mmCIF file of C-alpha atoms in Angstrom:
data_model
loop_
_atom_site.group_PDB
_atom_site.id
_atom_site.type_symbol
_atom_site.label_atom_id
_atom_site.label_comp_id
_atom_site.label_asym_id
_atom_site.label_seq_id
_atom_site.Cartn_x
_atom_site.Cartn_y
_atom_site.Cartn_z
ATOM 1 C CA LEU E 1 51.516 -117.553 23.686
ATOM 2 C CA SER E 2 53.910 -115.166 25.493
ATOM 3 C CA PRO E 3 57.115 -114.602 23.041
ATOM 4 C CA ASP E 4 59.275 -113.980 26.482
ATOM 5 C CA CYS E 5 58.200 -117.185 28.867
ATOM 6 C CA SER E 6 56.553 -119.262 26.288
ATOM 7 C CA PHE E 7 53.447 -119.482 28.643
ATOM 8 C CA THR E 8 50.425 -120.719 27.027
ATOM 9 C CA CYS E 9 46.885 -120.562 27.997
ATOM 10 C CA HIS E 10 43.235 -120.728 26.868
ATOM 11 C CA TYR E 11 42.027 -117.706 25.121
ATOM 12 C CA ARG E 12 39.505 -117.150 27.257
ATOM 13 C CA CYS E 13 41.665 -117.303 30.487
ATOM 14 C CA ARG E 14 43.987 -114.774 28.997
ATOM 15 C CA ALA E 15 42.729 -111.786 31.048
ATOM 16 C CA LEU E 16 43.079 -113.581 34.266
ATOM 17 C CA VAL E 17 46.677 -114.524 34.273
ATOM 18 C CA GLN E 18 49.086 -112.138 35.770
ATOM 19 C CA LEU E 19 52.885 -112.243 34.544
ATOM 20 C CA ASP E 20 55.662 -109.946 34.239
ATOM 21 C CA CYS E 21 57.682 -111.411 31.295
ATOM 22 C CA SER E 22 59.532 -108.282 30.848
ATOM 23 C CA GLY E 23 63.090 -109.270 32.065
ATOM 24 C CA PRO E 24 65.202 -112.269 31.022
ATOM 25 C CA PRO E 25 65.032 -115.112 32.487
ATOM 26 C CA GLY E 26 66.580 -115.256 36.270
ATOM 27 C CA ALA E 27 66.319 -111.486 36.373
ATOM 28 C CA GLY E 28 64.880 -109.999 39.708
ATOM 29 C CA ASP E 29 65.753 -108.864 43.022
ATOM 30 C CA GLU E 30 68.660 -110.536 45.402
ATOM 31 C CA ASP E 31 66.379 -112.565 47.652
ATOM 32 C CA ASP E 32 65.311 -116.214 47.022
ATOM 33 C CA GLY E 33 62.025 -115.415 45.489
ATOM 34 C CA ASN E 34 62.731 -117.073 42.056
ATOM 35 C CA GLU E 35 64.196 -120.041 43.661
ATOM 36 C CA GLN E 36 61.096 -120.666 45.925
ATOM 37 C CA VAL E 37 59.025 -120.847 42.557
ATOM 38 C CA LEU E 38 61.252 -123.613 41.524
ATOM 39 C CA GLU E 39 61.907 -125.609 44.501
ATOM 40 C CA LYS E 40 59.873 -128.857 45.342
ATOM 41 C CA ASP E 41 59.835 -130.549 48.601
ATOM 42 C CA THR E 42 60.048 -134.150 48.587
ATOM 43 C CA ASN E 43 59.215 -136.504 51.515
ATOM 44 C CA VAL E 44 62.036 -137.052 53.920
ATOM 45 C CA ASP E 45 61.369 -140.950 53.524
ATOM 46 C CA GLU E 46 61.830 -140.939 49.901
ATOM 47 C CA PRO E 47 65.783 -141.699 49.328
ATOM 48 C CA SER E 48 67.753 -139.881 46.795
ATOM 49 C CA GLU E 49 69.412 -141.743 44.138
ATOM 50 C CA TRP E 50 72.763 -141.379 45.999
ATOM 51 C CA GLU E 51 71.347 -142.830 49.036
ATOM 52 C CA LYS E 52 70.574 -145.981 46.934
ATOM 53 C CA THR E 53 74.071 -146.278 45.843
ATOM 54 C CA GLU E 54 76.188 -149.196 47.721
ATOM 55 C CA LEU E 55 80.093 -149.110 47.428
ATOM 56 C CA ASP E 56 83.009 -151.455 48.411
ATOM 57 C CA GLN E 57 86.316 -150.175 49.813
ATOM 58 C CA ALA E 58 87.494 -150.429 46.433
ATOM 59 C CA GLN E 59 85.025 -148.087 45.116
ATOM 60 C CA VAL E 60 85.034 -145.705 47.845
ATOM 61 C CA GLU E 61 89.118 -145.255 47.157
ATOM 62 C CA GLN E 62 88.556 -144.742 43.453
ATOM 63 C CA ARG E 63 85.449 -142.101 44.063
ATOM 64 C CA ILE E 64 88.147 -140.352 46.556
ATOM 65 C CA LYS E 65 90.430 -140.038 43.998
ATOM 66 C CA GLU E 66 88.044 -138.852 41.112
ATOM 67 C CA TYR E 67 86.278 -136.381 43.795
ATOM 68 C CA ASN E 68 89.990 -134.704 44.931
ATOM 69 C CA SER E 69 90.815 -134.531 41.033
ATOM 70 C CA GLN E 70 88.027 -132.416 40.670
ATOM 71 C CA ILE E 71 87.918 -129.558 43.206
ATOM 72 C CA ASN E 72 89.658 -126.257 42.843
ATOM 73 C CA SER E 73 90.764 -126.023 46.612
ATOM 74 C CA ASN E 74 92.580 -127.804 49.296
ATOM 75 C CA LEU E 75 89.120 -129.073 50.812
ATOM 76 C CA PHE E 76 90.528 -132.770 49.815
ATOM 77 C CA MET E 77 88.680 -136.014 51.433
ATOM 78 C CA SER E 78 91.192 -138.625 52.751
ATOM 79 C CA LEU E 79 90.512 -142.223 53.270
ATOM 80 C CA ASN E 80 91.679 -143.704 56.441
ATOM 81 C CA LYS E 81 93.121 -146.995 57.752
ATOM 82 C CA ASP E 82 89.958 -148.260 59.346
ATOM 83 C CA GLY E 83 88.188 -147.839 56.063
ATOM 84 C CA SER E 84 86.082 -144.401 56.829
ATOM 85 C CA TYR E 85 87.078 -141.009 55.104
ATOM 86 C CA THR E 86 87.398 -137.554 56.342
ATOM 87 C CA GLY E 87 86.365 -134.439 54.236
ATOM 88 C CA PHE E 88 84.413 -131.024 54.020
ATOM 89 C CA ILE E 89 80.800 -130.016 53.596
ATOM 90 C CA LYS E 90 79.674 -126.707 52.904
ATOM 91 C CA VAL E 91 76.439 -125.572 54.414
ATOM 92 C CA GLN E 92 74.090 -122.744 53.571
ATOM 93 C CA LEU E 93 72.134 -121.316 56.499
ATOM 94 C CA LYS E 94 68.651 -120.276 55.563
ATOM 95 C CA LEU E 95 66.760 -119.397 58.660
ATOM 96 C CA VAL E 96 63.812 -117.296 58.369
ATOM 97 C CA ARG E 97 63.200 -116.932 62.050
ATOM 98 C CA PRO E 98 65.981 -115.425 64.776
ATOM 99 C CA VAL E 99 68.205 -117.739 66.499
ATOM 100 C CA SER E 100 69.111 -117.335 70.303
ATOM 101 C CA VAL E 101 72.748 -117.044 71.885
ATOM 102 C CA PRO E 102 73.748 -116.361 75.149
ATOM 103 C CA ALA E 103 73.543 -112.607 75.967
ATOM 104 C CA THR E 104 77.382 -112.370 76.556
ATOM 105 C CA LYS E 105 78.303 -114.021 73.187
ATOM 106 C CA ARG E 106 77.526 -111.531 70.580
ATOM 107 C CA GLY E 107 79.423 -112.438 67.627
ATOM 108 C CA PRO E 108 80.515 -110.019 64.931
ATOM 109 C CA SER E 109 78.973 -111.751 62.249
ATOM 110 C CA LEU E 110 75.383 -111.882 63.460
ATOM 111 C CA GLN E 111 72.764 -108.990 63.559
ATOM 112 C CA ALA E 112 71.830 -107.893 66.764
ATOM 113 C CA GLY E 113 68.442 -108.092 68.103
ATOM 114 C CA ARG E 114 67.130 -107.445 71.680
ATOM 115 C CA SER E 115 68.048 -108.969 74.707
ATOM 116 C CA HIS E 116 65.093 -109.873 77.118
ATOM 117 C CA PRO E 117 65.006 -108.026 80.560
ATOM 118 C CA GLN E 118 65.051 -110.514 82.724
ATOM 119 C CA GLY E 119 65.827 -114.117 83.408
ATOM 120 C CA VAL E 120 68.252 -116.529 84.781
ATOM 121 C CA LYS E 121 69.500 -117.597 81.456
ATOM 122 C CA ARG E 122 70.209 -114.419 79.692
ATOM 123 C CA ARG E 123 69.961 -114.825 75.628
ATOM 124 C CA THR E 124 69.900 -112.297 72.854
ATOM 125 C CA SER E 125 68.075 -113.077 69.513
ATOM 126 C CA PHE E 126 69.696 -112.683 66.405
ATOM 127 C CA TYR E 127 68.863 -112.933 62.887
ATOM 128 C CA LEU E 128 71.508 -114.634 60.673
ATOM 129 C CA PRO E 129 72.908 -112.629 57.734
ATOM 130 C CA LYS E 130 71.516 -113.952 54.315
ATOM 131 C CA GLY E 131 74.054 -116.018 52.632
ATOM 132 C CA THR E 132 75.715 -117.291 55.847
ATOM 133 C CA VAL E 133 77.754 -120.539 54.911
ATOM 134 C CA LYS E 134 79.915 -122.598 56.766
ATOM 135 C CA HIS E 135 82.585 -125.415 55.995
ATOM 136 C CA LEU E 136 82.668 -128.488 58.328
ATOM 137 C CA HIS E 137 85.153 -130.941 58.620
ATOM 138 C CA ILE E 138 83.586 -134.350 59.070
ATOM 139 C CA LEU E 139 83.383 -137.869 58.966
ATOM 140 C CA SER E 140 82.177 -140.341 56.543
ATOM 141 C CA HIS E 141 79.727 -141.844 59.488
ATOM 142 C CA THR E 142 78.814 -138.069 60.884
ATOM 143 C CA ARG E 143 75.095 -138.304 60.732
ATOM 144 C CA ALA E 144 73.076 -135.423 59.824
ATOM 145 C CA SER E 145 71.906 -134.476 63.537
ATOM 146 C CA GLU E 146 75.266 -134.260 64.471
ATOM 147 C CA VAL E 147 76.363 -131.640 61.675
ATOM 148 C CA ILE E 148 73.358 -129.458 62.780
ATOM 149 C CA ASP E 149 74.637 -129.636 66.726
ATOM 150 C CA ALA E 150 77.726 -128.727 65.195
ATOM 151 C CA LEU E 151 76.680 -125.876 63.307
ATOM 152 C CA LEU E 152 74.728 -124.590 66.180
ATOM 153 C CA ARG E 153 77.940 -124.753 68.511
ATOM 154 C CA LYS E 154 79.894 -122.985 65.731
ATOM 155 C CA PHE E 155 77.406 -120.140 66.115
ATOM 156 C CA THR E 156 76.874 -120.484 69.740
ATOM 157 C CA VAL E 157 73.378 -121.079 68.987
ATOM 158 C CA ILE E 158 71.547 -122.167 72.244
ATOM 159 C CA ASP E 159 68.089 -123.187 70.413
ATOM 160 C CA ASN E 160 67.072 -126.766 70.531
ATOM 161 C CA PRO E 161 68.574 -128.457 67.886
ATOM 162 C CA ARG E 162 64.926 -130.071 66.887
ATOM 163 C CA LYS E 163 63.832 -126.593 65.668
ATOM 164 C CA PHE E 164 66.118 -127.283 62.680
ATOM 165 C CA ALA E 165 66.725 -129.616 59.834
ATOM 166 C CA LEU E 166 69.466 -130.427 57.048
ATOM 167 C CA PHE E 167 68.091 -130.509 53.575
ATOM 168 C CA GLU E 168 69.969 -131.561 50.366
ATOM 169 C CA ARG E 169 69.308 -129.303 47.109
ATOM 170 C CA SER E 170 69.794 -130.419 43.859
ATOM 171 C CA GLU E 171 68.947 -129.211 40.309
ATOM 172 C CA LYS E 172 67.355 -131.133 37.407
ATOM 173 C CA ASP E 173 65.892 -130.342 34.569
ATOM 174 C CA GLU E 174 65.680 -126.597 35.252
ATOM 175 C CA GLN E 175 64.072 -127.975 38.355
ATOM 176 C CA VAL E 176 65.044 -127.034 42.254
ATOM 177 C CA TYR E 177 64.514 -130.114 44.790
ATOM 178 C CA LEU E 178 64.665 -129.936 48.172
ATOM 179 C CA ARG E 179 64.850 -133.002 50.434
ATOM 180 C CA LYS E 180 65.091 -132.923 54.115
ATOM 181 C CA LEU E 181 67.593 -135.567 55.477
ATOM 182 C CA GLY E 182 66.797 -138.103 58.066
ATOM 183 C CA ASP E 183 68.739 -137.836 61.240
ATOM 184 C CA GLU E 184 70.753 -140.993 60.751
ATOM 185 C CA GLU E 185 71.942 -139.999 56.937
ATOM 186 C CA GLN E 186 75.548 -139.209 56.457
ATOM 187 C CA PRO E 187 76.015 -135.975 54.495
ATOM 188 C CA LEU E 188 79.721 -136.672 53.652
ATOM 189 C CA ARG E 189 78.883 -140.128 51.696
ATOM 190 C CA LEU E 190 76.234 -138.086 49.837
ATOM 191 C CA ARG E 191 78.727 -135.454 48.894
ATOM 192 C CA LEU E 192 81.262 -138.267 47.845
ATOM 193 C CA LEU E 193 78.515 -140.248 45.670
ATOM 194 C CA ALA E 194 77.304 -136.866 44.331
ATOM 195 C CA GLY E 195 80.793 -135.444 43.573
ATOM 196 C CA PRO E 196 81.762 -131.540 44.313
ATOM 197 C CA SER E 197 79.283 -129.818 42.003
ATOM 198 C CA GLU E 198 77.031 -127.517 44.361
ATOM 199 C CA LYS E 199 74.152 -127.722 41.450
ATOM 200 C CA VAL E 200 74.205 -131.624 41.582
ATOM 201 C CA LEU E 201 74.119 -131.497 45.599
ATOM 202 C CA SER E 202 74.360 -128.775 48.106
ATOM 203 C CA PHE E 203 73.556 -128.518 51.835
ATOM 204 C CA ILE E 204 70.922 -126.188 53.647
ATOM 205 C CA LEU E 205 70.012 -125.710 57.090
ATOM 206 C CA LYS E 206 66.451 -124.533 57.558
ATOM 207 C CA GLU E 207 63.726 -124.355 60.090
ATOM 208 C CA ASN E 208 62.571 -127.741 60.879
ATOM 209 C CA GLU E 209 58.494 -126.949 59.412
ATOM 210 C CA THR E 210 56.431 -129.896 60.379
ATOM 211 C CA GLY E 211 53.227 -127.830 60.210
ATOM 212 C CA GLU E 212 51.670 -125.508 62.703
ATOM 213 C CA VAL E 213 54.460 -124.241 65.055
ATOM 214 C CA ASN E 214 54.634 -125.384 68.254
ATOM 215 C CA TRP E 215 54.956 -122.355 70.634
ATOM 216 C CA ASP E 216 54.944 -124.093 73.805
ATOM 217 C CA ALA E 217 58.433 -125.456 72.676
ATOM 218 C CA PHE E 218 59.825 -121.877 72.916
ATOM 219 C CA THR E 219 60.916 -120.544 76.480
ATOM 220 C CA LEU E 220 59.125 -117.117 77.708
ATOM 221 C CA PRO E 221 62.155 -114.759 76.779
ATOM 222 C CA GLU E 222 62.141 -116.320 73.454
ATOM 223 C CA LEU E 223 58.381 -115.698 72.683
ATOM 224 C CA GLN E 224 58.687 -112.195 74.131
ATOM 225 C CA ASN E 225 61.735 -111.722 71.606
ATOM 226 C CA PHE E 226 59.283 -112.958 68.776
ATOM 227 C CA LEU E 227 56.493 -110.565 69.873
ATOM 228 C CA LEU E 228 59.149 -107.600 69.681
ATOM 229 C CA ILE E 229 60.333 -108.863 66.554
ATOM 230 C CA LEU E 230 56.975 -109.119 64.668
ATOM 231 C CA GLN E 231 55.958 -105.745 66.195
ATOM 232 C CA ARG E 232 58.961 -104.194 64.107
ATOM 233 C CA GLU E 233 58.032 -106.220 60.893
ATOM 234 C CA GLU E 234 54.702 -105.264 61.189
ATOM 235 C CA GLU E 235 55.307 -101.415 61.679
ATOM 236 C CA GLU E 236 57.897 -101.378 58.464
ATOM 237 C CA HIS E 237 55.383 -103.155 56.546
ATOM 238 C CA VAL E 238 52.877 -100.423 57.357
ATOM 239 C CA ARG E 239 55.261 -97.858 56.671
ATOM 240 C CA ARG E 240 55.608 -99.409 53.199
ATOM 241 C CA LEU E 241 52.176 -99.449 52.482
ATOM 242 C CA ARG E 242 51.498 -96.010 53.551
ATOM 243 C CA HIS E 243 54.595 -94.763 51.601
ATOM 244 C CA ARG E 244 53.178 -96.525 48.080
ATOM 245 C CA TYR E 245 49.672 -95.167 48.793
ATOM 246 C CA ALA E 246 50.811 -91.745 49.111
ATOM 247 C CA ARG E 247 53.049 -91.896 46.037
ATOM 248 C CA CYS E 248 49.959 -93.367 44.177
ATOM 249 C CA ARG E 249 47.701 -90.394 45.543
ATOM 250 C CA GLN E 250 50.629 -87.852 44.773
ATOM 251 C CA LYS E 251 50.465 -89.124 41.175
ATOM 252 C CA MET E 252 46.713 -88.896 40.708
ATOM 253 C CA GLN E 253 46.343 -85.575 42.087
ATOM 254 C CA GLU E 254 49.121 -84.358 39.238
ATOM 255 C CA ALA E 255 47.262 -85.883 36.762
ATOM 256 C CA LEU E 256 44.232 -83.939 37.824
#
């Protein structure tokens, strides 16, 4: 039994377990390594507890009043005369692969890649910065697929929207759960039912992972950009490995 993290294992298996319990819980680098361990993907067909809830008009009005009383900003929800309502959702963009934008649309918030040397429709590939978030003002009947379209338009991304998916993230019993939203689901309705707490519910845009990547769905310029990016990543990885082994070799020589 480890005194730091309470990990328990069989006595004869102790030598096979590799754990670093030297730091306090939650300590680590700035990337999402810790969260990735905790995340549990659920099936898109499994409805969330909020999706099962049905509200009548009076309940919707009461929920909106409660929601607005709990937020510390001006991002209120408003009830319309036709029974629908409008409000804001915040979406965090966690994209691993680069996105494509028109070559003449180089936004200041994006990190530049290399544009392809030729082609009728010139485009440039970028990595979106980590932690990129966007607030969207939407209707209660706005679908998840329409939210994806709106986000891509905001960043002038010209990739196929089917390459992306909207996820709901929730925390429960110290476990992080991710669920991919179906195209017809209504994010603002989920936001209202869950309340304003980001821990209870938040939205994330990620690549639409469906198993093996279908490279035939990408254009030739995109594939060429991916090859250049992979080459740079490989060179950087090799450089780091060589540096690490050189340091180890130096320490051994000093010890000798």
